[in-house]
Structures are given as structure tokens and as C-alpha cells.
PDB file of C-alpha atoms in Angstrom:
ATOM      1  CA  UNK A 531      49.778  35.620  22.224  1.00 64.00           C
ATOM      2  CA  UNK A 532      50.542  37.352  25.386  1.00 78.00           C
ATOM      3  CA  UNK A 533      53.448  36.386  27.817  1.00 72.00           C
ATOM      4  CA  UNK A 534      51.008  35.242  30.440  1.00 84.00           C
ATOM      5  CA  UNK A 535      49.180  33.013  27.859  1.00 81.00           C
ATOM      6  CA  UNK A 536      52.429  31.572  26.668  1.00 81.00           C
ATOM      7  CA  UNK A 537      53.583  30.813  30.230  1.00 87.00           C
ATOM      8  CA  UNK A 538      50.233  29.180  31.025  1.00 83.00           C
ATOM      9  CA  UNK A 539      50.332  27.013  27.889  1.00 86.00           C
ATOM     10  CA  UNK A 540      53.961  25.793  28.781  1.00 89.00           C
ATOM     11  CA  UNK A 541      52.801  25.079  32.412  1.00 89.00           C
ATOM     12  CA  UNK A 542      49.792  23.078  31.248  1.00 87.00           C
ATOM     13  CA  UNK A 543      52.041  21.224  28.690  1.00 89.00           C
ATOM     14  CA  UNK A 544      54.496  20.313  31.394  1.00 92.00           C
ATOM     15  CA  UNK A 545      51.676  19.139  33.774  1.00 91.00           C
ATOM     16  CA  UNK A 546      50.270  16.877  31.029  1.00 89.00           C
ATOM     17  CA  UNK A 547      53.754  15.685  30.235  1.00 93.00           C
ATOM     18  CA  UNK A 548      54.487  14.759  33.809  1.00 94.00           C
ATOM     19  CA  UNK A 549      51.181  12.878  34.196  1.00 93.00           C
ATOM     20  CA  UNK A 550      51.991  11.003  30.946  1.00 94.00           C
ATOM     21  CA  UNK A 551      55.501  10.269  32.288  1.00 95.00           C
ATOM     22  CA  UNK A 552      54.029   8.911  35.606  1.00 95.00           C
ATOM     23  CA  UNK A 553      51.708   6.641  33.607  1.00 95.00           C
ATOM     24  CA  UNK A 554      48.577   8.388  34.878  1.00 94.00           C
ATOM     25  CA  UNK A 555      47.311   9.496  31.513  1.00 93.00           C
ATOM     26  CA  UNK A 556      47.775   8.394  27.825  1.00 93.00           C
ATOM     27  CA  UNK A 557      47.096   9.922  24.596  1.00 91.00           C
ATOM     28  CA  UNK A 558      43.941   8.614  22.772  1.00 89.00           C
ATOM     29  CA  UNK A 559      43.895  10.198  19.335  1.00 88.00           C
ATOM     30  CA  UNK A 560      44.128  13.838  19.977  1.00 84.00           C
ATOM     31  CA  UNK A 561      42.686  13.642  23.579  1.00 86.00           C
ATOM     32  CA  UNK A 562      44.261  12.510  26.884  1.00 88.00           C
ATOM     33  CA  UNK A 563      42.492   9.790  28.897  1.00 91.00           C
ATOM     34  CA  UNK A 564      43.245   8.366  32.365  1.00 92.00           C
ATOM     35  CA  UNK A 565      45.004   5.005  32.507  1.00 94.00           C
ATOM     36  CA  UNK A 566      44.024   2.260  35.080  1.00 95.00           C
ATOM     37  CA  UNK A 567      46.754   3.560  37.294  1.00 95.00           C
ATOM     38  CA  UNK A 568      45.377   7.058  36.914  1.00 92.00           C
ATOM     39  CA  UNK A 569      41.743   6.041  37.749  1.00 92.00           C
ATOM     40  CA  UNK A 570      43.020   4.082  40.822  1.00 92.00           C
ATOM     41  CA  UNK A 571      44.880   7.196  42.085  1.00 92.00           C
ATOM     42  CA  UNK A 572      41.843   9.479  41.548  1.00 88.00           C
ATOM     43  CA  UNK A 573      39.654   6.953  43.243  1.00 89.00           C
ATOM     44  CA  UNK A 574      42.112   6.938  46.249  1.00 90.00           C
ATOM     45  CA  UNK A 575      41.885  10.734  46.553  1.00 88.00           C
ATOM     46  CA  UNK A 576      38.223  10.794  46.171  1.00 85.00           C
ATOM     47  CA  UNK A 577      37.775   8.104  48.957  1.00 87.00           C
ATOM     48  CA  UNK A 578      39.664  10.440  51.360  1.00 88.00           C
ATOM     49  CA  UNK A 579      37.219  13.365  50.837  1.00 88.00           C
ATOM     50  CA  UNK A 580      34.077  14.188  52.706  1.00 89.00           C
ATOM     51  CA  UNK A 581      30.739  14.635  50.810  1.00 86.00           C
ATOM     52  CA  UNK A 582      30.960  18.362  51.484  1.00 90.00           C
ATOM     53  CA  UNK A 583      34.350  18.589  50.052  1.00 89.00           C
ATOM     54  CA  UNK A 584      33.266  16.648  46.910  1.00 84.00           C
ATOM     55  CA  UNK A 585      30.263  18.930  46.597  1.00 86.00           C
ATOM     56  CA  UNK A 586      32.521  22.025  46.771  1.00 89.00           C
ATOM     57  CA  UNK A 587      34.806  20.400  44.102  1.00 85.00           C
ATOM     58  CA  UNK A 588      31.903  19.746  41.782  1.00 84.00           C
ATOM     59  CA  UNK A 589      30.654  23.329  42.234  1.00 87.00           C
ATOM     60  CA  UNK A 590      34.031  24.673  41.518  1.00 87.00           C
ATOM     61  CA  UNK A 591      34.386  22.608  38.322  1.00 82.00           C
ATOM     62  CA  UNK A 592      30.982  23.555  37.244  1.00 83.00           C
ATOM     63  CA  UNK A 593      31.451  27.189  37.802  1.00 85.00           C
ATOM     64  CA  UNK A 594      35.136  27.485  36.505  1.00 81.00           C
ATOM     65  CA  UNK A 595      35.057  25.092  33.520  1.00 76.00           C
ATOM     66  CA  UNK A 596      31.368  24.449  32.877  1.00 76.00           C
ATOM     67  CA  UNK A 597      32.104  20.803  33.493  1.00 69.00           C
ATOM     68  CA  UNK A 598      29.771  18.996  35.954  1.00 67.00           C
ATOM     69  CA  UNK A 599      31.239  16.175  37.722  1.00 66.00           C
ATOM     70  CA  UNK A 600      29.222  13.061  38.824  1.00 64.00           C
ATOM     71  CA  UNK A 601      29.676  10.550  41.643  1.00 56.00           C
ATOM     72  CA  UNK A 602      27.861   8.348  44.030  1.00 58.00           C
ATOM     73  CA  UNK A 603      27.887   9.140  47.752  1.00 57.00           C
ATOM     74  CA  UNK A 604      27.154   5.837  49.612  1.00 62.00           C
ATOM     75  CA  UNK A 605      25.132   6.491  52.771  1.00 58.00           C
ATOM     76  CA  UNK A 606      26.483   4.768  55.712  1.00 60.00           C
ATOM     77  CA  UNK A 607      23.269   4.424  57.827  1.00 54.00           C
TER      78      UNK A 607
END
């Protein structure tokens, strides 16, 4: 393992630990899942975003991680 990989792994572990400490995620078997508090926090952030920013975020995740995001955009007309 390279130093960069080890540093990245420690950083990711510390981020997950902080989210767990804040009550935003919890461990379910070997995975982490959002708690109700975490879901509410995410929804609050999504509500602040414009449809264009949400589309850019989805494109980023799909391109970077191969994970498509899904969401409903309610029309206001």
C-alpha cells in the first residue's frame, strides 16, 4: 500500500467516524446506512439546490463512481 493510499484510507475512515459520531449514519452489518437524522440533513441540502446543480451532481457521481443518483424534480408551473 502506498503512502497516498494509506493517507486516503485514514481520511475516509475519519470522515465515516465523524458522520457516525454525529448520528448521521449507522452500521448495518458491514455497510453504513443513513439514519433518519442523516436523511433529513441530506434532504435539506437537496432542497437548497437548483435542478441544474442536481443534474451536475448526478453526472459527477455517475462519471466518477459509476453510481447514478435518482431524484424527482417537481415542476412549479
